mmCIF file of C-alpha atoms and ligand atoms in Angstrom:
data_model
loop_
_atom_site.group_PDB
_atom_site.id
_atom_site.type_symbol
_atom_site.label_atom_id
_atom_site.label_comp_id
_atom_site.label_asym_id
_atom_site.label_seq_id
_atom_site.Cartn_x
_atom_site.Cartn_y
_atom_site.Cartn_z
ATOM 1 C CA UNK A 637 -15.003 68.921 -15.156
ATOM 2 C CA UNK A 638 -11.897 69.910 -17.145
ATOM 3 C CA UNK A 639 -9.377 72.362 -15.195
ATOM 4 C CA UNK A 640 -7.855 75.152 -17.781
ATOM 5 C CA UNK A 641 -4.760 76.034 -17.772
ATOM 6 C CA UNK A 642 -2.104 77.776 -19.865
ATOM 7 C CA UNK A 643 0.700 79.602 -21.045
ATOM 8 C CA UNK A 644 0.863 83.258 -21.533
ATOM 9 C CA UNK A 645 4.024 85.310 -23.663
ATOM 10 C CA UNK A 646 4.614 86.883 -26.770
ATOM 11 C CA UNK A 647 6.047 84.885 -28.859
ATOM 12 C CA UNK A 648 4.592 81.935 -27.962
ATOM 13 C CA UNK A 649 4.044 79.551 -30.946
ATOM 14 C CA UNK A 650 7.378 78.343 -30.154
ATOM 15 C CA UNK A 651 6.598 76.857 -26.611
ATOM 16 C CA UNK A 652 6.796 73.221 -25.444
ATOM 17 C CA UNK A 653 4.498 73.958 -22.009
ATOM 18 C CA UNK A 654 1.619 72.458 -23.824
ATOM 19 C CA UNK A 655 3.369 69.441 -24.883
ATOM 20 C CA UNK A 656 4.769 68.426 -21.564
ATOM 21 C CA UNK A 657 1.893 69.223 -19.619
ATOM 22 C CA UNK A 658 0.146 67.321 -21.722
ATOM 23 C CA UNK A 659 2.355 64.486 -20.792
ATOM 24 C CA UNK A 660 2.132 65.168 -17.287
ATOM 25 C CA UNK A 661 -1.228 65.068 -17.094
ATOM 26 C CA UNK A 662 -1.621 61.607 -19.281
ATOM 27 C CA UNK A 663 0.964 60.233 -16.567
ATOM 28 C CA UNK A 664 -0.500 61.119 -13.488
ATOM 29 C CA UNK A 665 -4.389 60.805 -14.936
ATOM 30 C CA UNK A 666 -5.254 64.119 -14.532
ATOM 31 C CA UNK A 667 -8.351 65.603 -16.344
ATOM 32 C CA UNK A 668 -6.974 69.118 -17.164
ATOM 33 C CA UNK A 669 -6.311 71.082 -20.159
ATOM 34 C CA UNK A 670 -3.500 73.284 -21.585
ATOM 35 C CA UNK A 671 -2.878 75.710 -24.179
ATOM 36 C CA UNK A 672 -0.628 78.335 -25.261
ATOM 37 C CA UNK A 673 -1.815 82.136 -25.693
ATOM 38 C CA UNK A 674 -0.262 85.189 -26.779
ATOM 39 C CA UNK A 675 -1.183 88.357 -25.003
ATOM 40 C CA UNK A 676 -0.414 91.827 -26.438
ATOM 41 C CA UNK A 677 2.849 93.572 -25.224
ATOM 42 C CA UNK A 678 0.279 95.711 -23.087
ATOM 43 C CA UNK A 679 -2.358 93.652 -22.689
ATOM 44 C CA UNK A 680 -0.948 90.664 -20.101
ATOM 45 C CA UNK A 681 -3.508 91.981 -17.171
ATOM 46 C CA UNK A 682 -6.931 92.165 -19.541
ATOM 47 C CA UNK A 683 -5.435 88.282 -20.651
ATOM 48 C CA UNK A 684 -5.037 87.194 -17.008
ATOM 49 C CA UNK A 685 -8.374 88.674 -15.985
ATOM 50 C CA UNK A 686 -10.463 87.306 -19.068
ATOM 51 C CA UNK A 687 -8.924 83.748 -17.828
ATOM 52 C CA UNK A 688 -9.748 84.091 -14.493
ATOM 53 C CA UNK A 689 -13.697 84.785 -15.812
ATOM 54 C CA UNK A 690 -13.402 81.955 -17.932
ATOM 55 C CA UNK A 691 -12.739 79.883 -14.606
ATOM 56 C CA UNK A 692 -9.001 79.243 -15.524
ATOM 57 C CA UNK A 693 -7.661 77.495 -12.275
ATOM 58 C CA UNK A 694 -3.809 79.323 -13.208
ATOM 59 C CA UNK A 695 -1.342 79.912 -15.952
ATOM 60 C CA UNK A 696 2.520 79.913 -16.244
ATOM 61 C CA UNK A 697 4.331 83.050 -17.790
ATOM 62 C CA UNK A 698 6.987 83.066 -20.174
ATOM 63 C CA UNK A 699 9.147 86.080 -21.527
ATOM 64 C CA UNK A 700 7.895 89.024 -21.215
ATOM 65 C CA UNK A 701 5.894 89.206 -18.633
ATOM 66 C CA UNK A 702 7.251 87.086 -15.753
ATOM 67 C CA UNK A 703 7.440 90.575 -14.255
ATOM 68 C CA UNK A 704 4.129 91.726 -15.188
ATOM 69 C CA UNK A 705 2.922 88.729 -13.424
ATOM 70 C CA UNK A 706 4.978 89.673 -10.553
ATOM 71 C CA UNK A 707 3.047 93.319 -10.112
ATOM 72 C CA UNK A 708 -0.722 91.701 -10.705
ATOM 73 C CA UNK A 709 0.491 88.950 -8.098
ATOM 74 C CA UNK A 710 -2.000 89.136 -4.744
ATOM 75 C CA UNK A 711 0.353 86.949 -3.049
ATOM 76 C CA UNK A 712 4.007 85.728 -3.233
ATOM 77 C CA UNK A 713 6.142 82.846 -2.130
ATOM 78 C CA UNK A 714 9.474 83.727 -0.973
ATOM 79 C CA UNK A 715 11.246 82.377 -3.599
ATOM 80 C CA UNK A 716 9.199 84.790 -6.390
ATOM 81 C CA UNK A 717 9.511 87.399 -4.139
ATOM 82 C CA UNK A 718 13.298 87.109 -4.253
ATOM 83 C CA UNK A 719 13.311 86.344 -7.819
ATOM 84 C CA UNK A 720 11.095 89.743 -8.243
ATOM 85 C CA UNK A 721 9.384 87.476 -11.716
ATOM 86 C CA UNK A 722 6.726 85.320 -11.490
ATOM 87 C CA UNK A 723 6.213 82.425 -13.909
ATOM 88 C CA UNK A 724 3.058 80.978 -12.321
ATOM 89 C CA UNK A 725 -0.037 82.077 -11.441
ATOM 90 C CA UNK A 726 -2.789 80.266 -9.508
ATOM 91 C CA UNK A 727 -6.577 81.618 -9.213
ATOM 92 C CA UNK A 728 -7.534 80.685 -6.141
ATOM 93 C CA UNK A 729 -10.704 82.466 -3.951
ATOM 94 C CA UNK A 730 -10.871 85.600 -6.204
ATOM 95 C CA UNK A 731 -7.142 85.806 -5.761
ATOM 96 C CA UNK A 732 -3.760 85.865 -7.803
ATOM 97 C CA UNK A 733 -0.919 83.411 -5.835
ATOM 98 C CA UNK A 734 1.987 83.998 -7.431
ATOM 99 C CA UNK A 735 5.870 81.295 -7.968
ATOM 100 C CA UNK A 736 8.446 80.869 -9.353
ATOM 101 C CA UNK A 737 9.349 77.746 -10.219
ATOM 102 C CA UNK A 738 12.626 78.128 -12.673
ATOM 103 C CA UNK A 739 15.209 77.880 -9.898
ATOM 104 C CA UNK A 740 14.063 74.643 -8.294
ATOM 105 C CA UNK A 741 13.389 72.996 -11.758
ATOM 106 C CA UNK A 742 17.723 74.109 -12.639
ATOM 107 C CA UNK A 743 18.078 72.569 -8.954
ATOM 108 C CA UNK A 744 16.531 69.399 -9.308
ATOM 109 C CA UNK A 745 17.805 68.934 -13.533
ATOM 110 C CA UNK A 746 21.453 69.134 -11.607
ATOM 111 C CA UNK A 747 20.698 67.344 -8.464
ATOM 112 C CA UNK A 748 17.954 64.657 -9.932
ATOM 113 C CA UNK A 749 18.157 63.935 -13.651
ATOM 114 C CA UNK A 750 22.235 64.703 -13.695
ATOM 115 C CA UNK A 751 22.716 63.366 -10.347
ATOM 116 C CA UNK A 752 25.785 66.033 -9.611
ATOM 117 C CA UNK A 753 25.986 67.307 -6.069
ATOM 118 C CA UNK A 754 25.558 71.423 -5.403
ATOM 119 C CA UNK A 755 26.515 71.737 -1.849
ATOM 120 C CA UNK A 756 30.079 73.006 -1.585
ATOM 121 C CA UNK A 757 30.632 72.980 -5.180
ATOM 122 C CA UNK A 758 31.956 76.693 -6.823
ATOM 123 C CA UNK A 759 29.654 77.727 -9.085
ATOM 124 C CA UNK A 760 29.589 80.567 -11.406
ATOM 125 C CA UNK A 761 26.381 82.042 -12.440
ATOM 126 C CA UNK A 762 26.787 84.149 -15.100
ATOM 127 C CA UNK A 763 24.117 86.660 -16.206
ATOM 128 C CA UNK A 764 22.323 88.965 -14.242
ATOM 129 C CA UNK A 765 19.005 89.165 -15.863
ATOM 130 C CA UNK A 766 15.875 87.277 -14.880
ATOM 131 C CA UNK A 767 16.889 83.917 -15.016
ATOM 132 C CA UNK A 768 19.518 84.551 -12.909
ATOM 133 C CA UNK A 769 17.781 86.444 -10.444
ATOM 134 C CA UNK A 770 15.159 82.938 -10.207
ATOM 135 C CA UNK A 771 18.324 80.416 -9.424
ATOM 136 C CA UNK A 772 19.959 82.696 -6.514
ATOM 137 C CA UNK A 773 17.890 81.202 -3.814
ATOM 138 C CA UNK A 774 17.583 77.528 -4.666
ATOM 139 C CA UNK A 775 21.392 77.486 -5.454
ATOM 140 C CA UNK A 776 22.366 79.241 -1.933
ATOM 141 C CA UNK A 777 19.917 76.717 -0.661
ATOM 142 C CA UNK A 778 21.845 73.674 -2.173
ATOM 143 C CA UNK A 779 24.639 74.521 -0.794
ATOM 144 C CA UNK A 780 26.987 76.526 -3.584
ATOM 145 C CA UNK A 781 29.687 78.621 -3.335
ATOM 146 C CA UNK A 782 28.118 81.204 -5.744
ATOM 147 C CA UNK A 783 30.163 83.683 -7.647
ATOM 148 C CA UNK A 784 28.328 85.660 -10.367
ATOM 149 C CA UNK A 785 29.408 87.430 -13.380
ATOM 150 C CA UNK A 786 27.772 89.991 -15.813
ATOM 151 C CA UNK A 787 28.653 92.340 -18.223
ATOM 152 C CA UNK A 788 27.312 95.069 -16.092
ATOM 153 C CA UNK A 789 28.976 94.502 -13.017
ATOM 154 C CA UNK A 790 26.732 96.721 -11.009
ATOM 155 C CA UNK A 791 24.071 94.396 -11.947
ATOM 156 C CA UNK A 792 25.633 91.367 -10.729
ATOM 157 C CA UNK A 793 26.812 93.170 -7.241
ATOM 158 C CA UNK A 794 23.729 94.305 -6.997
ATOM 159 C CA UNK A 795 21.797 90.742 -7.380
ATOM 160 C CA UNK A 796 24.927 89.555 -5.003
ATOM 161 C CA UNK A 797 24.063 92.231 -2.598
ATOM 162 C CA UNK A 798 20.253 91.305 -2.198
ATOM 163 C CA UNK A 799 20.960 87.747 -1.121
ATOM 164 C CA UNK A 800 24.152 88.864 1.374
ATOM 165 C CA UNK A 801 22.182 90.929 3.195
ATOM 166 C CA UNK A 802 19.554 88.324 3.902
ATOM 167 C CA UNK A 803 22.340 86.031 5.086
ATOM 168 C CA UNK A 804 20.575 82.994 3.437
ATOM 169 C CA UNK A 805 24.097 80.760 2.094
ATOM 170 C CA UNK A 806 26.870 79.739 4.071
ATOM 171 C CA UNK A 807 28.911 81.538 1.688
ATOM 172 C CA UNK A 808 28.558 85.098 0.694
ATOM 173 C CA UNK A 809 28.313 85.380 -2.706
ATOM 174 C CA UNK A 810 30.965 87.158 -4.674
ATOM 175 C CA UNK A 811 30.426 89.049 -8.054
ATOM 176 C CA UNK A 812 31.502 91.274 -10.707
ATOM 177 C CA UNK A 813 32.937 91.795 -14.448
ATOM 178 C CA UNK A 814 33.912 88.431 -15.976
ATOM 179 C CA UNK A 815 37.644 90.050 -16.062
ATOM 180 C CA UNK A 816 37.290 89.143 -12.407
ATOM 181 C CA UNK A 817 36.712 85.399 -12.225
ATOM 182 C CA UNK A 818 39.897 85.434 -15.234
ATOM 183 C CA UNK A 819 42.202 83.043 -13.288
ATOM 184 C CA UNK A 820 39.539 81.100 -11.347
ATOM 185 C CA UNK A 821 38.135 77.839 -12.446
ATOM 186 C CA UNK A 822 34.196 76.666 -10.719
ATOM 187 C CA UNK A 823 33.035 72.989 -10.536
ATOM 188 C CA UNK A 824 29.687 74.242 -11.737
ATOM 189 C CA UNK A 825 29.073 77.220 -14.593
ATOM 190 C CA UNK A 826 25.876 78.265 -15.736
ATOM 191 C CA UNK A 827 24.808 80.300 -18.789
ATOM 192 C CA UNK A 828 22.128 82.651 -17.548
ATOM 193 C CA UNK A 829 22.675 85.070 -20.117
ATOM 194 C CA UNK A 830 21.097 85.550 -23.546
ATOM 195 C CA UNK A 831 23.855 85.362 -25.392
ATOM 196 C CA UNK A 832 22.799 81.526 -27.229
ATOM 197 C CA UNK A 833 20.465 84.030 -29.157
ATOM 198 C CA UNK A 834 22.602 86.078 -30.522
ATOM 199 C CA UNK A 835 25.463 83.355 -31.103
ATOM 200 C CA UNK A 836 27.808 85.425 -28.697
ATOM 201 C CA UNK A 837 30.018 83.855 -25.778
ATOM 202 C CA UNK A 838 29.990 85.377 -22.731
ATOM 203 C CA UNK A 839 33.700 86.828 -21.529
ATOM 204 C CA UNK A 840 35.309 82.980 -20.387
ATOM 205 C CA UNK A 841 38.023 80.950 -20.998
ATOM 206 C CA UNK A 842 38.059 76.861 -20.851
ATOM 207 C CA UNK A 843 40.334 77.652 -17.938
ATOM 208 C CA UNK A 844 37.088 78.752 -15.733
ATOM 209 C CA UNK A 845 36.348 74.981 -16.025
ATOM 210 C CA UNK A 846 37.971 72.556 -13.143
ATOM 211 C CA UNK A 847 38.405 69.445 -14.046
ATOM 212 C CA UNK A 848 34.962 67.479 -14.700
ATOM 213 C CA UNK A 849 33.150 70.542 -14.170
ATOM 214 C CA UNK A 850 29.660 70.768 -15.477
ATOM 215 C CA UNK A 851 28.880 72.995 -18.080
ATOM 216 C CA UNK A 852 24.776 73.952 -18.188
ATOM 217 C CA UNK A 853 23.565 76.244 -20.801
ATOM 218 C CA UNK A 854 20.221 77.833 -19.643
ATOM 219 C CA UNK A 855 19.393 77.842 -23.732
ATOM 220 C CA UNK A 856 17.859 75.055 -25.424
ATOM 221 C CA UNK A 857 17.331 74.181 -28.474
ATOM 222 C CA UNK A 858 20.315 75.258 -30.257
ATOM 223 C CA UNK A 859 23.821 75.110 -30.588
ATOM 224 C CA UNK A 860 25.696 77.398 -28.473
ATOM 225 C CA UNK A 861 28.905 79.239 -28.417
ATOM 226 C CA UNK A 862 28.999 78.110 -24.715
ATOM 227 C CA UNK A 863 28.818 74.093 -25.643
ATOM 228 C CA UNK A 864 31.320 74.802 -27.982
ATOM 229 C CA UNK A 865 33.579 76.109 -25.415
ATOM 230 C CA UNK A 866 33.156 73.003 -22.682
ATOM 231 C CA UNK A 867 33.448 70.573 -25.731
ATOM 232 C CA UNK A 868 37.367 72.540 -26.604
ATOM 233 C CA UNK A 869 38.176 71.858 -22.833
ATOM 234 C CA UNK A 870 40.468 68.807 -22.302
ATOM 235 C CA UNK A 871 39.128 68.540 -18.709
ATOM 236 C CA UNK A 872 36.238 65.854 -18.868
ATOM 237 C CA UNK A 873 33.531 68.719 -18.769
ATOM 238 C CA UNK A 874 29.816 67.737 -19.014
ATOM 239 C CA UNK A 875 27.542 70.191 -21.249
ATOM 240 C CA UNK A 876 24.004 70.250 -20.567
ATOM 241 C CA UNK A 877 21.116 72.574 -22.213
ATOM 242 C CA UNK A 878 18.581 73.851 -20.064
ATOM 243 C CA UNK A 879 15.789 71.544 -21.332
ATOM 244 C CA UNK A 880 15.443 69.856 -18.395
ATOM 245 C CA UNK A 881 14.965 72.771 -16.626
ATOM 246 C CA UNK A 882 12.035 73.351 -18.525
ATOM 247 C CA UNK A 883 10.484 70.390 -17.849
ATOM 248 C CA UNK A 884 11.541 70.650 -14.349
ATOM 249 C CA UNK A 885 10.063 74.100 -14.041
ATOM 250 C CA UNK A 886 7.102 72.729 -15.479
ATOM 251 C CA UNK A 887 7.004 69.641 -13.016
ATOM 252 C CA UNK A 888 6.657 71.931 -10.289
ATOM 253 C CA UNK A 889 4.019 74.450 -11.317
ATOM 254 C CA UNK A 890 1.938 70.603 -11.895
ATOM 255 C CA UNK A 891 2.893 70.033 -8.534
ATOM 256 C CA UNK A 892 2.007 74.123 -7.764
ATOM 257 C CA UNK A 893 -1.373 73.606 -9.193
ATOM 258 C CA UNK A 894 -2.039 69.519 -8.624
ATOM 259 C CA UNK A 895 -0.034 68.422 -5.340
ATOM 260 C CA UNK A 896 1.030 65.518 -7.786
ATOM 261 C CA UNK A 897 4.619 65.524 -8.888
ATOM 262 C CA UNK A 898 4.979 63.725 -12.301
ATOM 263 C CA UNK A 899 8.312 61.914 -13.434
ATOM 264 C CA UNK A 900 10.250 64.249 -15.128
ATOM 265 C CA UNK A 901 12.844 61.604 -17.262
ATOM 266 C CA UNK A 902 10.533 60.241 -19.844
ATOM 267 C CA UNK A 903 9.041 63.400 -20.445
ATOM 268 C CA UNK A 904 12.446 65.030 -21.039
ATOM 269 C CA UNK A 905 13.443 62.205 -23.604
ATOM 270 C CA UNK A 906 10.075 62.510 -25.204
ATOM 271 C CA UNK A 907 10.876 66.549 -26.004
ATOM 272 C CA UNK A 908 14.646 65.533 -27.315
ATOM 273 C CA UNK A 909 13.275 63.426 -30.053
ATOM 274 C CA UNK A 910 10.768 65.950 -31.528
HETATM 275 P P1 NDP B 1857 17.474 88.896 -19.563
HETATM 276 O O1 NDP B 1857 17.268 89.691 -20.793
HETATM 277 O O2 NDP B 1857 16.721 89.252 -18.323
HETATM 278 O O3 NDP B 1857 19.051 88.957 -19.151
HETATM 279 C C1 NDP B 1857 20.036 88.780 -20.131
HETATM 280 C C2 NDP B 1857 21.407 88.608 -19.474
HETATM 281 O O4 NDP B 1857 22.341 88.270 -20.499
HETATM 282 C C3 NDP B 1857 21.953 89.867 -18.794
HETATM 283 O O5 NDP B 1857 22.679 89.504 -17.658
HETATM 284 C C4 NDP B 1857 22.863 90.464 -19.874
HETATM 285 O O6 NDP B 1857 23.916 91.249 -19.369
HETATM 286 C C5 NDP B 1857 23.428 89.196 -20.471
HETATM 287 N N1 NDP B 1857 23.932 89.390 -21.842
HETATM 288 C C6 NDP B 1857 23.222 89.688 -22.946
HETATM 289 N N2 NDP B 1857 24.036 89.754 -24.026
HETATM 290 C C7 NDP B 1857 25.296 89.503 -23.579
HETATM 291 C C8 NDP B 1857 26.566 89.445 -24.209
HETATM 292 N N3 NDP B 1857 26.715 89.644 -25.524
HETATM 293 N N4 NDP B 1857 27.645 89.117 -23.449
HETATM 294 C C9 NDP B 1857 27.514 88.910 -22.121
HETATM 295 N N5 NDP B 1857 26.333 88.972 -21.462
HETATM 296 C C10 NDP B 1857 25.226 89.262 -22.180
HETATM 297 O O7 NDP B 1857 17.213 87.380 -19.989
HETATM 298 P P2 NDP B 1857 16.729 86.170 -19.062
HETATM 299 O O8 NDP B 1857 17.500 86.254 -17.803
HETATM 300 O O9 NDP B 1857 15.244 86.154 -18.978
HETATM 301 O O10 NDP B 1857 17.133 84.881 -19.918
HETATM 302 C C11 NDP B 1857 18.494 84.465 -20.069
HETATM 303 C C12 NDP B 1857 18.553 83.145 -20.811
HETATM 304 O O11 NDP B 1857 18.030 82.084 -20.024
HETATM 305 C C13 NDP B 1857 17.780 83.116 -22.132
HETATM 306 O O12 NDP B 1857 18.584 82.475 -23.103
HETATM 307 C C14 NDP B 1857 16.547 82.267 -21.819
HETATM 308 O O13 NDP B 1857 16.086 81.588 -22.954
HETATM 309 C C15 NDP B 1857 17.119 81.291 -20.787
HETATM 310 N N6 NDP B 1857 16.092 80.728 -19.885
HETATM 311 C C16 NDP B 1857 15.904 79.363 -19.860
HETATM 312 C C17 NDP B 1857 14.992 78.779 -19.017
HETATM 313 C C18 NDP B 1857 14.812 77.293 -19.032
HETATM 314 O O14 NDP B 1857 13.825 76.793 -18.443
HETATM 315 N N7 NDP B 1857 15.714 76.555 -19.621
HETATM 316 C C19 NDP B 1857 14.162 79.581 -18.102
HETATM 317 C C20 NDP B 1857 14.445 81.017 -18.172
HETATM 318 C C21 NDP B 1857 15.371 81.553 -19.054
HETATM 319 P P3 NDP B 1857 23.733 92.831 -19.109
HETATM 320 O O15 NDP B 1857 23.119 92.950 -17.741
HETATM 321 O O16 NDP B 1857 25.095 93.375 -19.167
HETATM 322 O O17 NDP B 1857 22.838 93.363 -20.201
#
């Protein structure tokens, strides 16, 4: 019989989920189904529950209700736990297990499909939203030398502050305003803000580059502010969008739900030419 799956947010017309799942399952011959559904701003839990009747075996969760998805969680893994956002969601025994999966699929897009090393590389996270608060642990894990930036400062000291207590990198991680990181330049910067929607740039310079640093925009999609800026920089730095760390993300909530991990490459290249 046919496992269901699917995607829960609100928007969701836009999503790709059903397209590369689709493609994952074709590759590894798995008999499953996928579709996208938009819950209600206040109706995520009577969606979840109506799957779960309907014998859905899990669903991933996009914006906004990866922390809505945390709360109706039964269980965690560490890594949503530290994330505090869940963005999938296995039924399992009556039960709700709940992952998070966007951190490991920005890890391996770096690691695997760019081939660019983490550990001991600075790297400046910038954003302190949700997104951010899903990279943290894989990063530390890596190996970075993590510095994070946000508008709100108390926001990104406070993110800082959950992972320094728990000890987990080799390096505590240091954060603040952007005004802060002014005169430093990181091997590694990440856009985990939402500025790419509104066409604003977050508060850096082309000097926060080092030389053949790698630029990786969490948006994709669109043309950002933030490519812009790594393309003006006459130091050899890489831009990437954050498209394959959607299909990464979506590699391992297969894996999550299948134990099968498909091959990520074609699958990326497929999405680019739509
Ligand atoms: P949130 O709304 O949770 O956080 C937004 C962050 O952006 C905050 O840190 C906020 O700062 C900052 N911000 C907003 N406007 C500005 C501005 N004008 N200047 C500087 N900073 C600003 O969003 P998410 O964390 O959920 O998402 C962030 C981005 O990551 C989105 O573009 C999303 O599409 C993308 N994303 C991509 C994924 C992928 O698979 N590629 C997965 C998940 C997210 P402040 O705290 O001061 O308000």
């Amino acid at each position: 019989m046919t496992d269901k799956y699917a995607v829960i947010g609100n928007p969701i017309w836009h999503s790709k989920s059903p397209l590369i799942h689709a493609a994952f399952a074709k590759q590894t011959h798995q008999d499953i189904s996928y579709e996208a559904i938009e819950a209600p701003l206040d109706g995520f839990e009577v969606k979840v529950r109506g799957l779960i009747a309907q014998d859905y075996k899990g669903a991933n969760v996009t914006v906004p209700f990866k922390f809505d998805a945390f709360k109706l969680c039964d269980e965690l893994t560490q890594r949503a736990q530290l994330a505090g956002a869940v963005n999938t969601l296995t039924f399992r025994q009556n039960k709700i297990f709940g992952d998070n999966t966007d951190g490991v699929g920005l890890v391996a897009d770096i690691t695997q499909n760019l081939n660019i090393a983490i550990n001991q590389k600075s790297v400046l996270l910038m954003g302190a939203g949700g997104a951010a608060y899903g990279v943290v642990l894989p990063l530390l894990e890596a190996g970075a030398i993590l510095s994070i930036a946000n508008r709100t400062p108390e926001k990104a000291t406070q993110l800082a502050n959950t992972f320094n207590k728990l000890e987990i990198g080799k390096f505590e991680i240091n954060a603040g305003e952007f005004l802060k990181f002014k005169n430093q330049s990181f091997d590694i910067v990440i856009n985990a803000t939402s500025t790419g929607l509104t066409d604003d740039l977050p508060d850096i310079s082309v000097n926060n580059f080092a030389a053949n640093a790698l630029a990786y925009d969490m948006m994709y999609s669109r043309e950002t502010k933030f490519k812009k800026l790594a393309e003006e920089s006459d130091k050899q730095v890489k831009f990437t969008d954050g498209l394959g760390m959607l299909v990464q993300q979506a590699a391992e909530a297969f894996y999550v739900w299948r134990y099968i991990r498909p091959s990520t490459p074609p699958v990326i290249q497929m999405i680019r030419t739509l």
